[in-house]
PDB file of C-alpha atoms in Angstrom:
ATOM      1  CA  MET A1390    -104.319 -65.356  35.005  1.00 50.00           C
ATOM      2  CA  LYS A1391    -103.483 -63.765  38.316  1.00 50.00           C
ATOM      3  CA  PRO A1392     -99.801 -63.598  39.196  1.00 50.00           C
ATOM      4  CA  ALA A1393     -98.762 -65.978  41.930  1.00 50.00           C
ATOM      5  CA  LYS A1394     -98.516 -64.391  45.338  1.00 50.00           C
ATOM      6  CA  ALA A1395     -95.021 -64.021  46.642  1.00 51.00           C
ATOM      7  CA  ARG A1396     -94.307 -66.389  49.471  1.00 52.00           C
ATOM      8  CA  LYS A1397     -93.671 -64.839  52.803  1.00 48.00           C
ATOM      9  CA  PRO A1398     -90.213 -65.588  54.154  1.00 47.00           C
ATOM     10  CA  ALA A1399     -90.183 -68.170  56.920  1.00 45.00           C
ATOM     11  CA  ALA A1400     -90.257 -66.675  60.371  1.00 42.00           C
ATOM     12  CA  LYS A1401     -86.860 -66.540  61.977  1.00 43.00           C
ATOM     13  CA  PRO A1402     -86.460 -68.429  65.265  1.00 37.00           C
ATOM     14  CA  ALA A1403     -86.306 -66.321  68.392  1.00 43.00           C
ATOM     15  CA  LYS A1404     -82.812 -65.131  69.078  1.00 42.00           C
ATOM     16  CA  ARG A1405     -81.089 -66.384  72.160  1.00 47.00           C
ATOM     17  CA  PRO A1406     -79.991 -63.713  74.606  1.00 45.00           C
ATOM     18  CA  ALA A1407     -76.543 -62.184  74.140  1.00 42.00           C
ATOM     19  CA  VAL A1408     -74.009 -64.713  75.351  1.00 45.00           C
ATOM     20  CA  MET A1409     -71.098 -63.275  77.272  1.00 48.00           C
ATOM     21  CA  THR A1410     -68.891 -66.313  76.711  1.00 49.00           C
ATOM     22  CA  GLY A1411     -69.778 -67.467  73.222  1.00 49.00           C
ATOM     23  CA  ALA A1412     -71.442 -70.592  74.646  1.00 52.00           C
ATOM     24  CA  ALA A1413     -74.869 -71.790  73.530  1.00 57.00           C
ATOM     25  CA  ILE A1414     -77.583 -70.759  75.980  1.00 67.00           C
ATOM     26  CA  PRO A1415     -81.217 -71.836  75.825  1.00 68.00           C
ATOM     27  CA  VAL A1416     -84.209 -69.552  76.217  1.00 74.00           C
ATOM     28  CA  LEU A1417     -86.371 -71.194  78.875  1.00 81.00           C
ATOM     29  CA  ARG A1418     -89.729 -70.346  80.365  1.00 85.00           C
ATOM     30  CA  TRP A1419     -89.575 -67.984  83.323  1.00 92.00           C
ATOM     31  CA  PRO A1420     -90.191 -67.837  86.254  1.00 95.00           C
ATOM     32  CA  PRO A1421     -89.001 -71.307  87.289  1.00 96.00           C
ATOM     33  CA  ASP A1422     -90.743 -73.674  89.665  1.00 95.00           C
ATOM     34  CA  GLU A1423     -90.109 -72.560  93.250  1.00 96.00           C
ATOM     35  CA  ASP A1424     -89.528 -76.048  94.604  1.00 97.00           C
ATOM     36  CA  ARG A1425     -86.913 -76.761  91.923  1.00 97.00           C
ATOM     37  CA  VAL A1426     -85.066 -73.522  92.700  1.00 97.00           C
ATOM     38  CA  GLU A1427     -85.081 -74.339  96.405  1.00 98.00           C
ATOM     39  CA  ALA A1428     -83.694 -77.811  95.664  1.00 98.00           C
ATOM     40  CA  ILE A1429     -80.923 -76.389  93.458  1.00 98.00           C
ATOM     41  CA  PHE A1430     -79.547 -74.116  96.155  1.00 98.00           C
ATOM     42  CA  LYS A1431     -80.009 -76.676  98.912  1.00 98.00           C
ATOM     43  CA  ARG A1432     -77.787 -79.108  97.026  1.00 98.00           C
ATOM     44  CA  LEU A1433     -75.193 -76.468  96.183  1.00 98.00           C
ATOM     45  CA  SER A1434     -75.067 -75.502  99.853  1.00 97.00           C
ATOM     46  CA  GLY A1435     -74.400 -79.124 100.733  1.00 97.00           C
ATOM     47  CA  VAL A1436     -71.191 -79.321  98.694  1.00 96.00           C
ATOM     48  CA  MET A1437     -70.132 -75.679  99.196  1.00 96.00           C
ATOM     49  CA  PRO A1438     -71.342 -74.646 102.648  1.00 96.00           C
ATOM     50  CA  GLU A1439     -69.042 -71.631 102.871  1.00 94.00           C
ATOM     51  CA  PRO A1440     -68.254 -70.444  99.321  1.00 95.00           C
ATOM     52  CA  LYS A1441     -65.645 -67.694  99.083  1.00 93.00           C
ATOM     53  CA  THR A1442     -64.131 -65.606  96.348  1.00 94.00           C
ATOM     54  CA  GLU A1443     -60.961 -67.122  94.899  1.00 96.00           C
ATOM     55  CA  LEU A1444     -59.301 -63.714  94.778  1.00 97.00           C
ATOM     56  CA  ASP A1445     -56.673 -63.198  97.477  1.00 98.00           C
ATOM     57  CA  PHE A1446     -57.162 -60.173  99.753  1.00 98.00           C
ATOM     58  CA  SER A1447     -56.416 -59.122 103.310  1.00 97.00           C
ATOM     59  CA  ASN A1448     -58.637 -56.071 103.821  1.00 98.00           C
ATOM     60  CA  PRO A1449     -61.425 -54.141 102.048  1.00 98.00           C
ATOM     61  CA  PHE A1450     -58.903 -52.074 100.079  1.00 98.00           C
ATOM     62  CA  THR A1451     -57.047 -55.067  98.663  1.00 98.00           C
ATOM     63  CA  LEU A1452     -60.410 -56.702  97.879  1.00 98.00           C
ATOM     64  CA  VAL A1453     -61.550 -53.675  95.864  1.00 98.00           C
ATOM     65  CA  VAL A1454     -58.235 -53.563  94.009  1.00 98.00           C
ATOM     66  CA  ALA A1455     -58.251 -57.307  93.299  1.00 98.00           C
ATOM     67  CA  VAL A1456     -61.817 -57.266  91.985  1.00 97.00           C
ATOM     68  CA  ALA A1457     -61.115 -54.201  89.844  1.00 97.00           C
ATOM     69  CA  LEU A1458     -58.056 -55.935  88.376  1.00 97.00           C
ATOM     70  CA  SER A1459     -60.053 -59.095  87.655  1.00 95.00           C
ATOM     71  CA  ALA A1460     -62.188 -57.513  84.920  1.00 91.00           C
ATOM     72  CA  GLN A1461     -61.579 -59.536  81.731  1.00 90.00           C
ATOM     73  CA  ALA A1462     -58.892 -61.531  83.553  1.00 93.00           C
ATOM     74  CA  THR A1463     -58.821 -64.790  85.490  1.00 93.00           C
ATOM     75  CA  ASP A1464     -58.595 -64.926  89.276  1.00 95.00           C
ATOM     76  CA  VAL A1465     -55.444 -67.026  88.915  1.00 96.00           C
ATOM     77  CA  SER A1466     -53.670 -64.332  86.879  1.00 97.00           C
ATOM     78  CA  VAL A1467     -54.773 -61.617  89.299  1.00 98.00           C
ATOM     79  CA  ASN A1468     -53.590 -63.577  92.339  1.00 98.00           C
ATOM     80  CA  LYS A1469     -50.182 -64.097  90.759  1.00 98.00           C
ATOM     81  CA  ALA A1470     -49.850 -60.346  90.279  1.00 98.00           C
ATOM     82  CA  THR A1471     -51.249 -59.265  93.640  1.00 98.00           C
ATOM     83  CA  GLU A1472     -49.132 -61.765  95.580  1.00 98.00           C
ATOM     84  CA  ARG A1473     -46.182 -59.464  94.922  1.00 98.00           C
ATOM     85  CA  LEU A1474     -48.133 -56.216  94.761  1.00 98.00           C
ATOM     86  CA  PHE A1475     -49.890 -56.474  98.122  1.00 98.00           C
ATOM     87  CA  LYS A1476     -46.602 -57.134  99.902  1.00 98.00           C
ATOM     88  CA  VAL A1477     -45.551 -53.583  99.069  1.00 98.00           C
ATOM     89  CA  ALA A1478     -48.909 -51.799  98.664  1.00 98.00           C
ATOM     90  CA  ASP A1479     -51.868 -53.027 100.697  1.00 98.00           C
ATOM     91  CA  THR A1480     -53.216 -49.598 101.705  1.00 98.00           C
ATOM     92  CA  PRO A1481     -54.213 -46.468  99.746  1.00 98.00           C
ATOM     93  CA  GLU A1482     -51.192 -44.616 101.129  1.00 98.00           C
ATOM     94  CA  LYS A1483     -48.726 -47.271  99.970  1.00 98.00           C
ATOM     95  CA  MET A1484     -50.438 -47.575  96.584  1.00 98.00           C
ATOM     96  CA  LEU A1485     -50.181 -43.813  96.013  1.00 98.00           C
ATOM     97  CA  ALA A1486     -46.528 -43.891  97.032  1.00 97.00           C
ATOM     98  CA  LEU A1487     -45.985 -46.600  94.426  1.00 97.00           C
ATOM     99  CA  GLY A1488     -47.623 -44.464  91.750  1.00 97.00           C
ATOM    100  CA  GLU A1489     -48.993 -45.440  88.370  1.00 97.00           C
ATOM    101  CA  GLU A1490     -45.605 -46.142  86.794  1.00 97.00           C
ATOM    102  CA  GLY A1491     -44.510 -48.091  89.848  1.00 98.00           C
ATOM    103  CA  LEU A1492     -47.723 -50.131  89.828  1.00 98.00           C
ATOM    104  CA  ILE A1493     -47.581 -51.159  86.168  1.00 98.00           C
ATOM    105  CA  PRO A1494     -44.695 -53.665  86.469  1.00 98.00           C
ATOM    106  CA  TYR A1495     -46.674 -55.607  89.082  1.00 98.00           C
ATOM    107  CA  ILE A1496     -49.829 -55.925  86.959  1.00 98.00           C
ATOM    108  CA  ALA A1497     -48.419 -55.908  83.413  1.00 97.00           C
ATOM    109  CA  SER A1498     -49.342 -59.590  83.024  1.00 96.00           C
ATOM    110  CA  ILE A1499     -53.044 -58.728  83.424  1.00 96.00           C
ATOM    111  CA  GLY A1500     -55.167 -57.583  80.509  1.00 90.00           C
ATOM    112  CA  LEU A1501     -55.870 -53.836  80.176  1.00 95.00           C
ATOM    113  CA  TYR A1502     -53.210 -53.169  82.791  1.00 96.00           C
ATOM    114  CA  ARG A1503     -52.542 -49.524  81.878  1.00 96.00           C
ATOM    115  CA  GLY A1504     -56.140 -48.460  82.346  1.00 97.00           C
ATOM    116  CA  LYS A1505     -56.415 -50.541  85.496  1.00 98.00           C
ATOM    117  CA  ALA A1506     -53.251 -48.963  86.930  1.00 98.00           C
ATOM    118  CA  ARG A1507     -54.710 -45.526  86.268  1.00 98.00           C
ATOM    119  CA  ASN A1508     -57.961 -46.465  88.023  1.00 98.00           C
ATOM    120  CA  VAL A1509     -56.270 -48.087  91.032  1.00 98.00           C
ATOM    121  CA  ILE A1510     -54.166 -44.989  91.685  1.00 98.00           C
ATOM    122  CA  ALA A1511     -57.184 -42.708  91.196  1.00 98.00           C
ATOM    123  CA  LEU A1512     -59.411 -44.728  93.527  1.00 98.00           C
ATOM    124  CA  SER A1513     -56.616 -44.865  96.119  1.00 98.00           C
ATOM    125  CA  ARG A1514     -56.427 -41.079  96.082  1.00 98.00           C
ATOM    126  CA  ILE A1515     -60.188 -40.720  96.518  1.00 98.00           C
ATOM    127  CA  VAL A1516     -60.287 -43.271  99.350  1.00 98.00           C
ATOM    128  CA  LEU A1517     -57.499 -41.381 101.108  1.00 97.00           C
ATOM    129  CA  ASP A1518     -58.722 -37.834 100.474  1.00 97.00           C
ATOM    130  CA  GLN A1519     -62.484 -38.289 100.743  1.00 97.00           C
ATOM    131  CA  HIS A1520     -62.898 -41.290 103.038  1.00 98.00           C
ATOM    132  CA  GLY A1521     -60.044 -41.007 105.499  1.00 97.00           C
ATOM    133  CA  GLY A1522     -58.161 -43.931 104.022  1.00 97.00           C
ATOM    134  CA  GLU A1523     -61.010 -46.405 104.604  1.00 97.00           C
ATOM    135  CA  VAL A1524     -62.838 -47.977 101.675  1.00 97.00           C
ATOM    136  CA  PRO A1525     -66.479 -46.800 101.774  1.00 97.00           C
ATOM    137  CA  LEU A1526     -68.647 -49.859 102.252  1.00 96.00           C
ATOM    138  CA  ASN A1527     -71.862 -48.630 100.694  1.00 96.00           C
ATOM    139  CA  ARG A1528     -72.932 -49.057  97.073  1.00 96.00           C
ATOM    140  CA  ALA A1529     -73.161 -45.390  96.076  1.00 97.00           C
ATOM    141  CA  ASP A1530     -69.668 -44.452  97.247  1.00 98.00           C
ATOM    142  CA  LEU A1531     -68.114 -47.677  95.988  1.00 97.00           C
ATOM    143  CA  GLN A1532     -69.541 -47.235  92.507  1.00 97.00           C
ATOM    144  CA  ALA A1533     -68.257 -43.669  92.468  1.00 97.00           C
ATOM    145  CA  LEU A1534     -64.674 -44.948  92.638  1.00 98.00           C
ATOM    146  CA  PRO A1535     -62.778 -45.109  89.310  1.00 97.00           C
ATOM    147  CA  GLY A1536     -62.897 -48.585  87.806  1.00 95.00           C
ATOM    148  CA  VAL A1537     -65.561 -49.776  90.249  1.00 96.00           C
ATOM    149  CA  GLY A1538     -68.866 -50.432  88.517  1.00 93.00           C
ATOM    150  CA  ARG A1539     -71.993 -52.143  89.744  1.00 93.00           C
ATOM    151  CA  LYS A1540     -70.561 -55.649  89.370  1.00 93.00           C
ATOM    152  CA  THR A1541     -67.357 -54.863  91.277  1.00 95.00           C
ATOM    153  CA  ALA A1542     -69.312 -53.138  94.052  1.00 96.00           C
ATOM    154  CA  SER A1543     -71.649 -56.137  94.295  1.00 95.00           C
ATOM    155  CA  VAL A1544     -68.748 -58.555  94.655  1.00 95.00           C
ATOM    156  CA  VAL A1545     -67.168 -56.452  97.410  1.00 97.00           C
ATOM    157  CA  LEU A1546     -70.390 -55.914  99.359  1.00 97.00           C
ATOM    158  CA  ASN A1547     -71.352 -59.571  99.049  1.00 95.00           C
ATOM    159  CA  GLU A1548     -67.940 -60.940 100.006  1.00 95.00           C
ATOM    160  CA  LEU A1549     -67.753 -58.738 103.112  1.00 96.00           C
ATOM    161  CA  GLY A1550     -71.266 -59.740 104.179  1.00 94.00           C
ATOM    162  CA  ILE A1551     -72.642 -56.219 103.873  1.00 96.00           C
ATOM    163  CA  GLU A1552     -75.234 -56.792 101.163  1.00 94.00           C
ATOM    164  CA  ALA A1553     -76.727 -59.927  99.633  1.00 94.00           C
ATOM    165  CA  ALA A1554     -75.708 -58.796  96.166  1.00 94.00           C
ATOM    166  CA  ILE A1555     -75.556 -60.844  92.976  1.00 95.00           C
ATOM    167  CA  ALA A1556     -72.829 -59.847  90.539  1.00 93.00           C
ATOM    168  CA  VAL A1557     -73.699 -61.264  87.124  1.00 95.00           C
ATOM    169  CA  ASP A1558     -70.441 -62.208  85.420  1.00 93.00           C
ATOM    170  CA  THR A1559     -70.018 -64.684  82.552  1.00 93.00           C
ATOM    171  CA  HIS A1560     -70.433 -67.694  84.851  1.00 95.00           C
ATOM    172  CA  VAL A1561     -73.552 -66.439  86.635  1.00 96.00           C
ATOM    173  CA  PHE A1562     -75.097 -65.377  83.316  1.00 96.00           C
ATOM    174  CA  ARG A1563     -74.507 -68.768  81.703  1.00 96.00           C
ATOM    175  CA  VAL A1564     -75.503 -70.947  84.671  1.00 97.00           C
ATOM    176  CA  SER A1565     -78.632 -68.900  85.397  1.00 97.00           C
ATOM    177  CA  HIS A1566     -79.857 -69.417  81.847  1.00 96.00           C
ATOM    178  CA  ARG A1567     -79.046 -73.113  81.721  1.00 96.00           C
ATOM    179  CA  LEU A1568     -80.837 -73.718  85.003  1.00 97.00           C
ATOM    180  CA  GLY A1569     -83.797 -71.604  83.924  1.00 96.00           C
ATOM    181  CA  LEU A1570     -83.306 -69.179  86.800  1.00 97.00           C
ATOM    182  CA  ALA A1571     -83.246 -66.336  84.285  1.00 96.00           C
ATOM    183  CA  ASN A1572     -83.889 -65.806  80.596  1.00 95.00           C
ATOM    184  CA  ALA A1573     -83.119 -62.111  80.124  1.00 95.00           C
ATOM    185  CA  GLY A1574     -80.529 -60.892  77.650  1.00 93.00           C
ATOM    186  CA  THR A1575     -78.438 -58.490  79.759  1.00 95.00           C
ATOM    187  CA  PRO A1576     -76.556 -58.878  83.052  1.00 94.00           C
ATOM    188  CA  ASP A1577     -78.632 -56.184  84.792  1.00 94.00           C
ATOM    189  CA  LYS A1578     -81.908 -57.845  83.800  1.00 96.00           C
ATOM    190  CA  VAL A1579     -80.600 -61.273  84.821  1.00 97.00           C
ATOM    191  CA  GLU A1580     -79.660 -59.813  88.202  1.00 96.00           C
ATOM    192  CA  ALA A1581     -83.202 -58.488  88.634  1.00 97.00           C
ATOM    193  CA  GLN A1582     -84.676 -61.883  87.718  1.00 97.00           C
ATOM    194  CA  LEU A1583     -82.408 -63.713  90.145  1.00 98.00           C
ATOM    195  CA  PHE A1584     -83.489 -61.451  92.998  1.00 97.00           C
ATOM    196  CA  LYS A1585     -87.081 -62.386  92.238  1.00 97.00           C
ATOM    197  CA  VAL A1586     -86.622 -66.167  92.188  1.00 97.00           C
ATOM    198  CA  VAL A1587     -83.734 -67.012  94.556  1.00 97.00           C
ATOM    199  CA  PRO A1588     -85.145 -67.795  98.033  1.00 95.00           C
ATOM    200  CA  GLU A1589     -84.187 -65.151 100.595  1.00 94.00           C
ATOM    201  CA  ASP A1590     -82.314 -67.618 102.791  1.00 94.00           C
ATOM    202  CA  TRP A1591     -79.977 -68.500  99.924  1.00 96.00           C
ATOM    203  CA  LEU A1592     -79.393 -64.968  98.590  1.00 95.00           C
ATOM    204  CA  PRO A1593     -76.256 -64.122 100.615  1.00 94.00           C
ATOM    205  CA  LYS A1594     -74.311 -67.015  99.050  1.00 96.00           C
ATOM    206  CA  ALA A1595     -76.151 -67.483  95.732  1.00 97.00           C
ATOM    207  CA  HIS A1596     -73.699 -65.315  93.804  1.00 95.00           C
ATOM    208  CA  ARG A1597     -70.677 -67.383  94.863  1.00 96.00           C
ATOM    209  CA  TRP A1598     -72.428 -70.723  94.375  1.00 97.00           C
ATOM    210  CA  LEU A1599     -73.373 -69.840  90.807  1.00 97.00           C
ATOM    211  CA  ILE A1600     -69.873 -68.563  89.995  1.00 96.00           C
ATOM    212  CA  LEU A1601     -68.093 -71.624  91.369  1.00 97.00           C
ATOM    213  CA  HIS A1602     -70.565 -74.024  89.795  1.00 97.00           C
ATOM    214  CA  GLY A1603     -70.032 -72.311  86.447  1.00 96.00           C
ATOM    215  CA  ARG A1604     -66.269 -72.213  86.813  1.00 95.00           C
ATOM    216  CA  TYR A1605     -65.778 -75.888  87.635  1.00 95.00           C
ATOM    217  CA  THR A1606     -68.880 -77.831  86.583  1.00 97.00           C
ATOM    218  CA  CYS A1607     -71.258 -75.945  84.289  1.00 96.00           C
ATOM    219  CA  THR A1608     -68.436 -74.681  82.094  1.00 95.00           C
ATOM    220  CA  ALA A1609     -68.972 -72.790  78.847  1.00 93.00           C
ATOM    221  CA  ARG A1610     -67.602 -75.638  76.768  1.00 91.00           C
ATOM    222  CA  LYS A1611     -68.289 -79.278  77.627  1.00 93.00           C
ATOM    223  CA  PRO A1612     -70.167 -78.815  80.924  1.00 95.00           C
ATOM    224  CA  LYS A1613     -69.726 -81.793  83.250  1.00 95.00           C
ATOM    225  CA  CYS A1614     -73.370 -82.867  83.213  1.00 95.00           C
ATOM    226  CA  LEU A1615     -72.715 -86.502  84.107  1.00 93.00           C
ATOM    227  CA  SER A1616     -71.044 -85.566  87.394  1.00 94.00           C
ATOM    228  CA  CYS A1617     -73.196 -82.532  88.200  1.00 97.00           C
ATOM    229  CA  ILE A1618     -75.050 -82.745  91.528  1.00 97.00           C
ATOM    230  CA  ILE A1619     -78.014 -80.779  90.167  1.00 97.00           C
ATOM    231  CA  ALA A1620     -78.148 -82.368  86.704  1.00 96.00           C
ATOM    232  CA  ASP A1621     -81.600 -83.866  87.305  1.00 96.00           C
ATOM    233  CA  LEU A1622     -82.885 -80.383  88.179  1.00 97.00           C
ATOM    234  CA  CYS A1623     -81.408 -78.760  85.055  1.00 96.00           C
ATOM    235  CA  PRO A1624     -83.788 -78.197  82.120  1.00 95.00           C
ATOM    236  CA  SER A1625     -80.827 -77.803  79.732  1.00 94.00           C
ATOM    237  CA  ARG A1626     -79.150 -81.125  80.459  1.00 92.00           C
ATOM    238  CA  ALA A1627     -81.041 -83.198  77.889  1.00 90.00           C
ATOM    239  CA  GLY A1628     -80.354 -80.675  75.134  1.00 89.00           C
ATOM    240  CA  LEU A1629     -76.664 -80.419  75.972  1.00 88.00           C
ATOM    241  CA  MET A1630     -76.323 -84.193  76.031  1.00 86.00           C
ATOM    242  CA  ALA A1631     -78.242 -84.634  72.771  1.00 85.00           C
ATOM    243  CA  LEU A1632     -76.072 -82.069  71.002  1.00 79.00           C
ATOM    244  CA  GLY A1633     -72.918 -83.704  72.312  1.00 79.00           C
ATOM    245  CA  GLU A1634     -71.957 -80.495  74.128  1.00 80.00           C
ATOM    246  CA  ALA A1635     -71.791 -82.056  77.584  1.00 81.00           C
ATOM    247  CA  ALA A1636     -68.965 -84.010  79.125  1.00 78.00           C
ATOM    248  CA  GLY A1637     -68.743 -86.526  81.934  1.00 65.00           C
TER     249      GLY A1637
END
C-alpha cells in the first residue's frame, strides 16, 4: 500500500501592501479607468477649489521648517509650536542666533524634537552660507538640506507652485489605494503610479486634495463613506460598508 501523499498547504492570500497607518487597504486592479479618475478630481475640485497646506508659514524658509517639523507630528501640534517660534525666528539668521538649545523649548511638544532642532539649525546654516540666506527652490538643493527628504521637498515645491509634486504621506497612501489610483506597496512607487494616472490638469493640486480628503473624510478608521462626495466612484466603499468599517 502506497503511503498517502502529503497535502500541500493552502496557498496564502496575497499580502496587502505595507500600510503606513495600520488601516486596512485593499489591493485593486491598476491602472484605473481614466474617466473615473477624471470624475474623482473634478468633484474634489468643486468642493476644494483652492486647497492649501494647513501648516502656517510666511515665507519659503518658515515653510521648509514647518514641513520638516511635521514629520510624525500633526499640523495642529506644529502650528502651536511655530506660532511662538516664528515670531522670534522666521529667517535663517534669526534661527541661527536662537541656536539649538534656544530652539528646543519652542518645539519640545513635537515628537523627535531634539533631532529636528539639530536639523533646523544645520539647514539654516547651509541656507545662509551656501545660498545667501534664501531657501533654494529646486529639488536637488532642497533635498540636500538636513532633515529635508523627498517628501518634504515635494510639499514645499508643490505649495509654492514651483513643481506639480505629489508627496505621498499616510493620507495620500491610504486614499490612493482605496480609490484604486495606486496599488503599490511603497510611497515612492505610489508616487510614480499617481503621476501616470492623474490627469495633467489636476496634478498641481492633486497632492493637497488627496491629503485633505484623507484627513477629514477618508480617514484611517471609520471613513465617512455615507457623506463622501466621491463614494459612488470608490471601489472600496462596498467592502468598507460590508465590514462595518465605514461611518456616516
